[in-house]
mmCIF file of C-alpha atoms in Angstrom:
data_model
loop_
_atom_site.group_PDB
_atom_site.id
_atom_site.type_symbol
_atom_site.label_atom_id
_atom_site.label_comp_id
_atom_site.label_asym_id
_atom_site.label_seq_id
_atom_site.Cartn_x
_atom_site.Cartn_y
_atom_site.Cartn_z
ATOM 1 C CA MET A 2 98.157 106.667 111.063
ATOM 2 C CA ASN A 3 98.512 103.234 112.569
ATOM 3 C CA THR A 4 98.110 102.159 116.195
ATOM 4 C CA ARG A 5 101.858 101.747 116.738
ATOM 5 C CA PHE A 6 102.372 105.348 115.654
ATOM 6 C CA MET A 7 99.750 106.661 118.065
ATOM 7 C CA ASN A 8 101.046 104.610 120.983
ATOM 8 C CA ILE A 9 104.484 106.162 120.529
ATOM 9 C CA ILE A 10 103.012 109.665 120.400
ATOM 10 C CA ALA A 11 100.705 109.052 123.355
ATOM 11 C CA GLY A 12 103.512 107.923 125.624
ATOM 12 C CA LEU A 13 105.682 110.914 124.790
ATOM 13 C CA VAL A 14 102.855 113.400 125.042
ATOM 14 C CA ILE A 15 101.433 112.217 128.348
ATOM 15 C CA SER A 16 104.914 112.269 129.921
ATOM 16 C CA LEU A 17 105.500 115.821 128.739
ATOM 17 C CA LEU A 18 102.090 116.969 129.895
ATOM 18 C CA LEU A 19 102.681 115.661 133.401
ATOM 19 C CA ILE A 20 106.057 117.410 133.537
ATOM 20 C CA ASN A 21 104.991 120.719 132.040
ATOM 21 C CA CYS A 22 101.411 121.050 133.228
ATOM 22 C CA GLY A 23 101.350 119.195 136.521
ATOM 23 C CA GLY A 24 98.558 116.886 135.335
ATOM 24 C CA GLY A 25 96.143 116.445 132.457
ATOM 25 C CA ASN A 26 93.234 118.376 134.003
ATOM 26 C CA GLN A 27 95.013 121.679 133.521
ATOM 27 C CA LEU A 28 94.870 121.221 129.755
ATOM 28 C CA ALA A 29 91.269 122.379 129.660
ATOM 29 C CA GLU A 30 92.415 125.814 130.815
ATOM 30 C CA GLY A 31 94.270 128.633 129.133
ATOM 31 C CA GLY A 32 93.385 128.237 125.472
ATOM 32 C CA ILE A 33 95.336 126.210 122.943
ATOM 33 C CA GLY A 34 98.846 126.356 124.444
ATOM 34 C CA GLY A 35 100.617 123.108 125.329
ATOM 35 C CA THR A 36 101.940 119.894 123.873
ATOM 36 C CA GLY A 37 99.684 118.549 121.170
ATOM 37 C CA ILE A 38 99.095 117.305 117.669
ATOM 38 C CA SER A 39 97.913 119.116 114.550
ATOM 39 C CA THR A 40 96.681 117.449 111.359
ATOM 40 C CA GLY A 41 96.053 119.555 108.273
ATOM 41 C CA SER A 42 97.443 120.822 104.989
ATOM 42 C CA ILE A 43 100.657 122.828 104.780
ATOM 43 C CA THR A 44 99.829 126.410 103.823
ATOM 44 C CA GLY A 45 103.298 127.966 103.920
ATOM 45 C CA PHE A 46 106.969 127.733 104.745
ATOM 46 C CA GLY A 47 109.520 129.820 106.620
ATOM 47 C CA SER A 48 109.044 127.221 109.357
ATOM 48 C CA VAL A 49 105.906 125.143 108.535
ATOM 49 C CA TRP A 50 102.388 126.554 108.648
ATOM 50 C CA VAL A 51 99.564 124.101 109.471
ATOM 51 C CA ASN A 52 96.085 125.017 110.751
ATOM 52 C CA GLY A 53 97.118 128.652 111.147
ATOM 53 C CA VAL A 54 100.078 127.805 113.392
ATOM 54 C CA GLU A 55 103.679 128.557 112.406
ATOM 55 C CA PHE A 56 105.752 125.629 113.670
ATOM 56 C CA SER A 57 109.502 126.026 114.033
ATOM 57 C CA THR A 58 111.220 122.965 112.560
ATOM 58 C CA ALA A 59 114.560 123.431 114.337
ATOM 59 C CA GLY A 60 115.739 119.989 115.480
ATOM 60 C CA ALA A 61 112.576 118.253 114.271
ATOM 61 C CA LYS A 62 112.388 115.115 112.148
ATOM 62 C CA ILE A 63 110.237 114.048 109.204
ATOM 63 C CA ILE A 64 108.716 110.555 109.064
ATOM 64 C CA GLU A 65 107.214 109.452 105.750
ATOM 65 C CA GLU A 66 104.690 106.597 105.523
ATOM 66 C CA ASP A 67 105.322 105.474 109.142
ATOM 67 C CA ASP A 68 108.979 104.714 108.348
ATOM 68 C CA GLU A 69 110.367 105.426 111.819
ATOM 69 C CA ALA A 70 113.710 103.819 110.935
ATOM 70 C CA GLY A 71 114.080 106.182 107.990
ATOM 71 C CA ALA A 72 113.291 109.359 109.944
ATOM 72 C CA ILE A 73 114.844 112.462 108.378
ATOM 73 C CA PRO A 74 116.540 114.745 110.960
ATOM 74 C CA LEU A 75 116.403 118.496 110.360
ATOM 75 C CA ASN A 76 118.917 121.193 111.269
ATOM 76 C CA THR A 77 118.862 122.650 114.764
ATOM 77 C CA ASP A 78 117.938 126.113 113.494
ATOM 78 C CA ASP A 79 115.432 127.588 111.037
ATOM 79 C CA SER A 80 117.978 129.571 109.033
ATOM 80 C CA ASP A 81 117.478 127.623 105.792
ATOM 81 C CA ASP A 82 114.388 125.537 106.465
ATOM 82 C CA VAL A 83 112.687 126.316 103.124
ATOM 83 C CA THR A 84 115.572 124.774 101.178
ATOM 84 C CA GLU A 85 115.981 121.966 103.702
ATOM 85 C CA LEU A 86 112.316 120.928 103.628
ATOM 86 C CA ALA A 87 111.836 121.245 99.857
ATOM 87 C CA PRO A 88 112.904 117.656 98.980
ATOM 88 C CA TYR A 89 110.350 116.203 101.412
ATOM 89 C CA LEU A 90 107.420 118.578 101.928
ATOM 90 C CA SER A 91 105.308 120.916 99.811
ATOM 91 C CA GLU A 92 102.428 123.289 100.329
ATOM 92 C CA GLY A 93 99.167 121.387 100.073
ATOM 93 C CA MET A 94 100.456 118.155 101.620
ATOM 94 C CA VAL A 95 98.336 116.929 104.531
ATOM 95 C CA VAL A 96 100.662 116.276 107.470
ATOM 96 C CA THR A 97 100.475 115.576 111.181
ATOM 97 C CA ILE A 98 102.740 117.662 113.392
ATOM 98 C CA LYS A 99 103.507 116.531 116.914
ATOM 99 C CA GLY A 100 105.063 119.148 119.134
ATOM 100 C CA THR A 101 104.213 122.241 121.156
ATOM 101 C CA ILE A 102 101.668 124.954 120.433
ATOM 102 C CA ASN A 103 102.374 128.194 122.266
ATOM 103 C CA ASP A 104 99.822 130.060 124.346
ATOM 104 C CA ASP A 105 99.325 132.598 121.539
ATOM 105 C CA GLY A 106 97.809 129.808 119.429
ATOM 106 C CA VAL A 107 99.662 130.897 116.281
ATOM 107 C CA THR A 108 103.239 129.735 116.925
ATOM 108 C CA GLY A 109 104.740 126.449 118.025
ATOM 109 C CA VAL A 110 107.638 124.034 117.790
ATOM 110 C CA ALA A 111 107.467 120.829 115.731
ATOM 111 C CA GLU A 112 109.106 117.716 117.140
ATOM 112 C CA THR A 113 107.949 115.291 114.443
ATOM 113 C CA ILE A 114 106.282 115.869 111.062
ATOM 114 C CA TYR A 115 104.442 112.809 109.740
ATOM 115 C CA TYR A 116 103.450 112.619 106.070
ATOM 116 C CA GLU A 117 101.360 109.952 104.321
ATOM 117 C CA ASP A 118 99.773 110.380 100.901
ATOM 118 C CA LEU A 119 96.366 108.980 99.932
ATOM 119 C CA LEU A 120 97.435 107.487 96.626
ATOM 120 C CA GLU A 121 100.431 106.644 94.489
ATOM 121 C CA GLY A 122 99.457 105.182 91.152
ATOM 122 C CA PRO A 123 98.842 105.522 87.404
ATOM 123 C CA VAL A 124 96.425 107.922 85.734
ATOM 124 C CA ALA A 125 93.683 106.677 83.402
ATOM 125 C CA GLY A 126 92.965 109.009 80.489
ATOM 126 C CA ASN A 127 93.854 112.610 79.674
ATOM 127 C CA PRO A 128 91.616 114.938 81.711
ATOM 128 C CA GLY A 129 92.356 118.063 79.628
ATOM 129 C CA ALA A 130 92.697 121.741 80.476
ATOM 130 C CA GLY A 131 89.056 122.356 81.336
ATOM 131 C CA ALA A 132 88.607 119.355 83.609
ATOM 132 C CA THR A 133 88.043 119.533 87.351
ATOM 133 C CA SER A 134 88.692 115.848 88.052
ATOM 134 C CA PHE A 135 90.601 112.818 86.785
ATOM 135 C CA ILE A 136 90.978 109.089 87.530
ATOM 136 C CA ALA A 137 94.004 107.375 89.094
ATOM 137 C CA LEU A 138 93.981 103.819 90.516
ATOM 138 C CA GLY A 139 90.229 103.780 90.065
ATOM 139 C CA GLN A 140 89.730 106.847 92.285
ATOM 140 C CA THR A 141 87.965 110.022 91.218
ATOM 141 C CA ILE A 142 90.235 112.907 92.177
ATOM 142 C CA HIS A 143 88.871 116.455 92.255
ATOM 143 C CA VAL A 144 91.026 119.564 91.901
ATOM 144 C CA THR A 145 90.252 123.111 93.021
ATOM 145 C CA ILE A 146 91.995 126.480 92.965
ATOM 146 C CA GLU A 147 93.650 125.372 96.234
ATOM 147 C CA THR A 148 95.328 122.332 94.659
ATOM 148 C CA VAL A 149 99.123 122.570 94.535
ATOM 149 C CA TYR A 150 101.053 120.765 91.776
ATOM 150 C CA GLY A 151 104.599 119.343 91.804
ATOM 151 C CA GLY A 152 106.977 117.129 89.867
ATOM 152 C CA GLY A 153 106.767 119.290 86.760
ATOM 153 C CA LEU A 154 102.967 119.601 86.779
ATOM 154 C CA THR A 155 101.536 123.116 86.615
ATOM 155 C CA GLY A 156 97.866 122.199 86.380
ATOM 156 C CA ILE A 157 95.419 119.469 85.460
ATOM 157 C CA ALA A 158 96.189 119.956 81.745
ATOM 158 C CA ASP A 159 99.664 118.493 82.371
ATOM 159 C CA ILE A 160 98.240 115.234 83.752
ATOM 160 C CA MET A 161 98.396 112.485 81.134
ATOM 161 C CA ASP A 162 97.327 108.876 80.665
ATOM 162 C CA ASN A 163 99.637 106.333 82.371
ATOM 163 C CA GLN A 164 101.567 108.951 84.337
ATOM 164 C CA VAL A 165 102.247 107.932 87.935
ATOM 165 C CA VAL A 166 101.049 110.534 90.444
ATOM 166 C CA GLU A 167 101.115 111.022 94.195
ATOM 167 C CA VAL A 168 98.000 112.597 95.722
ATOM 168 C CA SER A 169 97.497 114.131 99.156
ATOM 169 C CA GLY A 170 94.175 115.496 100.369
ATOM 170 C CA PHE A 171 90.911 114.419 101.978
ATOM 171 C CA ARG A 172 88.352 111.720 101.239
ATOM 172 C CA GLU A 173 84.866 113.103 100.575
ATOM 173 C CA THR A 174 81.711 111.442 101.911
ATOM 174 C CA ASN A 175 81.177 109.594 98.613
ATOM 175 C CA GLY A 176 84.716 108.181 98.758
ATOM 176 C CA GLU A 177 86.104 110.503 96.114
ATOM 177 C CA ILE A 178 89.255 112.522 96.816
ATOM 178 C CA GLN A 179 89.600 116.280 97.194
ATOM 179 C CA ALA A 180 93.220 116.789 96.157
ATOM 180 C CA LEU A 181 95.293 119.442 97.891
ATOM 181 C CA TYR A 182 98.602 118.254 96.424
ATOM 182 C CA ILE A 183 99.379 116.328 93.211
ATOM 183 C CA GLU A 184 102.897 115.390 92.112
ATOM 184 C CA LYS A 185 104.031 113.532 89.011
ATOM 185 C CA ILE A 186 106.346 110.675 90.021
ATOM 186 C CA ALA A 187 106.945 109.137 86.588
ATOM 187 C CA ASP A 188 105.846 109.555 82.960
ATOM 188 C CA THR A 189 104.705 105.937 82.746
ATOM 189 C CA TYR A 190 104.513 102.798 84.876
ATOM 190 C CA GLN A 191 105.914 99.304 84.614
ATOM 191 C CA PRO A 192 104.066 96.031 85.457
ATOM 192 C CA ALA A 193 106.437 95.362 88.375
ATOM 193 C CA ASP A 194 105.937 98.799 89.992
ATOM 194 C CA GLU A 195 104.331 98.803 93.445
ATOM 195 C CA PHE A 196 101.547 101.303 94.110
ATOM 196 C CA GLU A 197 99.536 102.190 97.208
ATOM 197 C CA LEU A 198 96.099 103.445 98.141
ATOM 198 C CA LYS A 199 94.234 104.381 101.328
ATOM 199 C CA GLY A 200 90.446 104.374 101.663
ATOM 200 C CA ILE A 201 87.289 102.689 102.945
ATOM 201 C CA ALA A 202 87.094 99.088 101.729
ATOM 202 C CA SER A 203 84.006 97.144 100.753
ATOM 203 C CA VAL A 204 83.988 93.424 99.964
ATOM 204 C CA ASN A 205 83.169 91.935 96.562
ATOM 205 C CA SER A 206 84.059 88.315 97.344
ATOM 206 C CA ALA A 207 86.112 86.209 99.733
ATOM 207 C CA TYR A 208 89.345 87.432 98.146
ATOM 208 C CA GLU A 209 88.452 90.784 96.602
ATOM 209 C CA LEU A 210 88.116 94.253 98.076
ATOM 210 C CA GLN A 211 86.719 97.366 96.427
ATOM 211 C CA ILE A 212 88.027 100.874 97.107
ATOM 212 C CA GLY A 213 86.265 103.428 94.953
ATOM 213 C CA GLY A 214 86.501 102.174 91.376
ATOM 214 C CA LEU A 215 89.462 99.880 92.096
ATOM 215 C CA LYS A 216 89.272 96.143 92.674
ATOM 216 C CA VAL A 217 91.937 94.857 95.065
ATOM 217 C CA SER A 218 92.556 91.162 94.497
ATOM 218 C CA THR A 219 94.108 88.911 97.150
ATOM 219 C CA SER A 220 93.020 85.740 95.355
ATOM 220 C CA GLY A 221 94.784 82.469 96.197
ATOM 221 C CA ILE A 222 96.654 83.581 99.316
ATOM 222 C CA GLY A 223 94.185 82.415 101.948
ATOM 223 C CA GLN A 224 93.266 85.886 103.187
ATOM 224 C CA VAL A 225 89.601 86.301 104.169
ATOM 225 C CA VAL A 226 89.144 89.906 103.164
ATOM 226 C CA VAL A 227 85.721 90.181 104.817
ATOM 227 C CA ASP A 228 87.715 91.206 107.905
ATOM 228 C CA PHE A 229 88.282 94.540 106.165
ATOM 229 C CA ALA A 230 84.666 95.386 105.298
ATOM 230 C CA ASP A 231 83.950 99.101 105.907
ATOM 231 C CA GLU A 232 87.436 99.593 107.351
ATOM 232 C CA TYR A 233 89.843 102.368 106.397
ATOM 233 C CA VAL A 234 92.791 100.452 104.951
ATOM 234 C CA GLN A 235 96.109 100.888 103.218
ATOM 235 C CA VAL A 236 96.788 98.528 100.329
ATOM 236 C CA LYS A 237 99.986 98.049 98.312
ATOM 237 C CA GLY A 238 100.424 96.004 95.170
ATOM 238 C CA THR A 239 101.041 95.893 91.438
ATOM 239 C CA PHE A 240 98.569 97.135 88.835
ATOM 240 C CA ASP A 241 97.512 94.989 85.864
ATOM 241 C CA GLY A 242 95.675 97.790 84.076
ATOM 242 C CA SER A 243 92.382 97.283 85.920
ATOM 243 C CA ASP A 244 92.996 95.654 89.353
ATOM 244 C CA LEU A 245 95.511 96.031 92.140
ATOM 245 C CA LEU A 246 97.121 92.655 92.858
ATOM 246 C CA THR A 247 98.307 92.252 96.416
ATOM 247 C CA THR A 248 99.013 89.878 99.305
ATOM 248 C CA SER A 249 97.558 89.643 102.794
ATOM 249 C CA GLU A 250 100.457 91.379 104.524
ATOM 250 C CA ASN A 251 99.987 94.367 102.215
ATOM 251 C CA VAL A 252 96.402 95.063 103.342
ATOM 252 C CA VAL A 253 96.531 96.939 106.651
ATOM 253 C CA ILE A 254 93.828 98.660 108.702
ATOM 254 C CA GLU A 255 94.834 102.270 109.376
ATOM 255 C CA ASN A 256 93.461 105.344 111.083
ATOM 256 C CA GLU A 257 92.203 108.059 108.782
ATOM 257 C CA SER A 258 93.898 110.624 111.024
ATOM 258 C CA PHE A 259 95.032 110.284 114.643
ATOM 259 C CA ASP A 260 93.462 107.496 116.700
ATOM 260 C CA GLY A 261 90.724 109.066 118.807
ATOM 261 C CA SER A 262 89.713 105.671 120.206
ATOM 262 C CA ASP A 263 93.010 105.345 122.107
ATOM 263 C CA LEU A 264 92.037 106.386 125.635
ATOM 264 C CA ASP A 265 95.713 106.807 126.547
ATOM 265 C CA ILE A 266 95.597 110.186 124.797
ATOM 266 C CA ASP A 267 92.928 111.664 127.074
ATOM 267 C CA GLY A 268 93.898 115.238 127.816
ATOM 268 C CA TYR A 269 95.751 115.533 124.534
ATOM 269 C CA LYS A 270 95.562 118.899 122.768
ATOM 270 C CA ALA A 271 94.439 118.390 119.167
ATOM 271 C CA GLU A 272 93.752 120.307 115.971
ATOM 272 C CA LEU A 273 92.159 118.568 113.007
ATOM 273 C CA GLU A 274 91.306 119.638 109.460
ATOM 274 C CA GLY A 275 89.147 117.420 107.274
ATOM 275 C CA ILE A 276 85.781 116.696 105.678
ATOM 276 C CA ALA A 277 82.829 115.686 107.863
ATOM 277 C CA SER A 278 81.333 112.293 107.042
ATOM 278 C CA THR A 279 78.217 112.808 109.207
ATOM 279 C CA ALA A 280 76.081 115.756 110.275
ATOM 280 C CA CYS A 281 76.095 117.095 113.816
ATOM 281 C CA GLY A 282 72.518 118.034 114.688
ATOM 282 C CA ALA A 283 70.056 120.887 114.863
ATOM 283 C CA THR A 284 71.576 122.237 118.066
ATOM 284 C CA ALA A 285 74.516 121.581 120.371
ATOM 285 C CA PRO A 286 75.406 119.380 122.149
ATOM 286 C CA CYS A 287 75.889 116.932 119.272
ATOM 287 C CA THR A 288 78.641 114.917 117.620
ATOM 288 C CA PHE A 289 79.932 114.310 114.107
ATOM 289 C CA LEU A 290 82.762 112.407 112.412
ATOM 290 C CA LEU A 291 85.706 114.308 110.916
ATOM 291 C CA SER A 292 88.464 112.285 109.225
ATOM 292 C CA GLY A 293 87.522 109.283 111.350
ATOM 293 C CA VAL A 294 87.553 111.169 114.675
ATOM 294 C CA THR A 295 84.384 111.795 116.718
ATOM 295 C CA ILE A 296 83.998 115.528 117.366
ATOM 296 C CA SER A 297 81.873 116.588 120.330
ATOM 297 C CA VAL A 298 80.229 119.993 119.878
ATOM 298 C CA GLU A 299 79.301 121.589 123.194
ATOM 299 C CA THR A 300 76.997 124.520 123.914
ATOM 300 C CA SER A 301 80.178 126.493 124.641
ATOM 301 C CA THR A 302 81.888 125.567 121.354
ATOM 302 C CA GLN A 303 82.614 128.612 119.209
ATOM 303 C CA ILE A 304 81.512 127.973 115.600
ATOM 304 C CA SER A 305 82.377 130.333 112.759
ATOM 305 C CA GLY A 306 83.497 130.446 109.157
ATOM 306 C CA SER A 307 82.224 130.934 105.634
ATOM 307 C CA GLY A 308 80.269 127.662 105.899
ATOM 308 C CA GLY A 309 78.133 128.685 108.871
ATOM 309 C CA SER A 310 78.054 129.550 112.547
ATOM 310 C CA SER A 311 75.932 126.855 114.230
ATOM 311 C CA ALA A 312 75.911 123.109 114.831
ATOM 312 C CA ALA A 313 73.148 122.779 112.230
ATOM 313 C CA ASP A 314 75.578 124.048 109.577
ATOM 314 C CA ILE A 315 77.887 121.049 110.114
ATOM 315 C CA VAL A 316 76.644 118.504 107.578
ATOM 316 C CA ALA A 317 78.173 115.555 105.755
ATOM 317 C CA GLY A 318 80.629 117.017 103.268
ATOM 318 C CA SER A 319 81.451 120.129 105.308
ATOM 319 C CA LYS A 320 85.139 120.983 105.385
ATOM 320 C CA ALA A 321 86.049 121.970 108.926
ATOM 321 C CA HIS A 322 88.962 122.904 111.164
ATOM 322 C CA VAL A 323 88.561 121.906 114.811
ATOM 323 C CA LYS A 324 90.560 122.865 117.898
ATOM 324 C CA GLY A 325 90.041 121.154 121.220
ATOM 325 C CA ILE A 326 91.117 118.465 123.631
ATOM 326 C CA MET A 327 90.858 114.657 123.562
ATOM 327 C CA GLN A 328 88.610 113.203 126.261
ATOM 328 C CA GLY A 329 86.986 109.775 126.409
ATOM 329 C CA GLY A 330 87.946 108.942 122.837
ATOM 330 C CA MET A 331 86.414 112.140 121.422
ATOM 331 C CA LEU A 332 87.798 115.516 120.433
ATOM 332 C CA ILE A 333 85.914 117.978 122.634
ATOM 333 C CA ALA A 334 85.740 121.054 120.423
ATOM 334 C CA ASN A 335 86.568 124.508 121.737
ATOM 335 C CA GLU A 336 86.512 126.107 118.292
ATOM 336 C CA ILE A 337 85.216 124.985 114.893
ATOM 337 C CA GLU A 338 85.738 126.820 111.623
ATOM 338 C CA ILE A 339 83.406 125.611 108.859
ATOM 339 C CA GLN A 340 85.241 126.349 105.618
#
């Protein structure tokens, strides 16, 4: 998510909080209910299920890849939402829903559904039926029993060399991708096709970035790519069979999820699903990074799940679901499920 996106959300959310709650301090009371944001994978339809909450989509809109101008309005009732959402959303896709979460913590109303994939690009090689990973745009992409397939794919055996795929999921600590959704876009690619990728960039030279196994060349355009070292970026460009060829305006710093550093969203209810990139500590209080957001674990934080029940169980690579409130640029966790 980019800064412009978060500024828009922050302004709307803070206004609604002041109207509905009489001030941000009340948000710390009464559980999860209130206006907020939820980032995670879609687990079902009949409305949209994300992070265990069933969001009504009546009157909501879908925004793909930050294209505000191309927002897709939805019907004002949920009578046929499965059919209505099918062209745009699928189970497994990682989305951000802005809206209202009811006091019961399991129902809500979506105002806006934001979707951005991690990768759109060509596959290298035929992984085969027994494989658990494959390569696309130089990225190692892992599949699990949770991975959902679309575009005619039924499993990894259907993925073939030179196919163009879209991938949604989470980046692991080593930069590889845990895919929750994979869709075939085309059977082959053309030299003029534009592809895109999001990930942490390193710098090879003055005009060359590295994201996973992909070189991103901006050679000859006067862009000093060192500005992007260790940043989470989105890049778009054409693929010459080994490198992504791009221009300066097509390399953009992004947020891995919502922008926790924006202090304007203090008091903002938040739910976040992702993979931890750092450990927390032996005991609470401690902090860790989850999808680019600093999570503060308090002595009062409730920790549970198949992955453990204490702060010490939160390590780099842990998949977690966090509920809490934004304060001082951090998500103060009320509940953490280690998956």
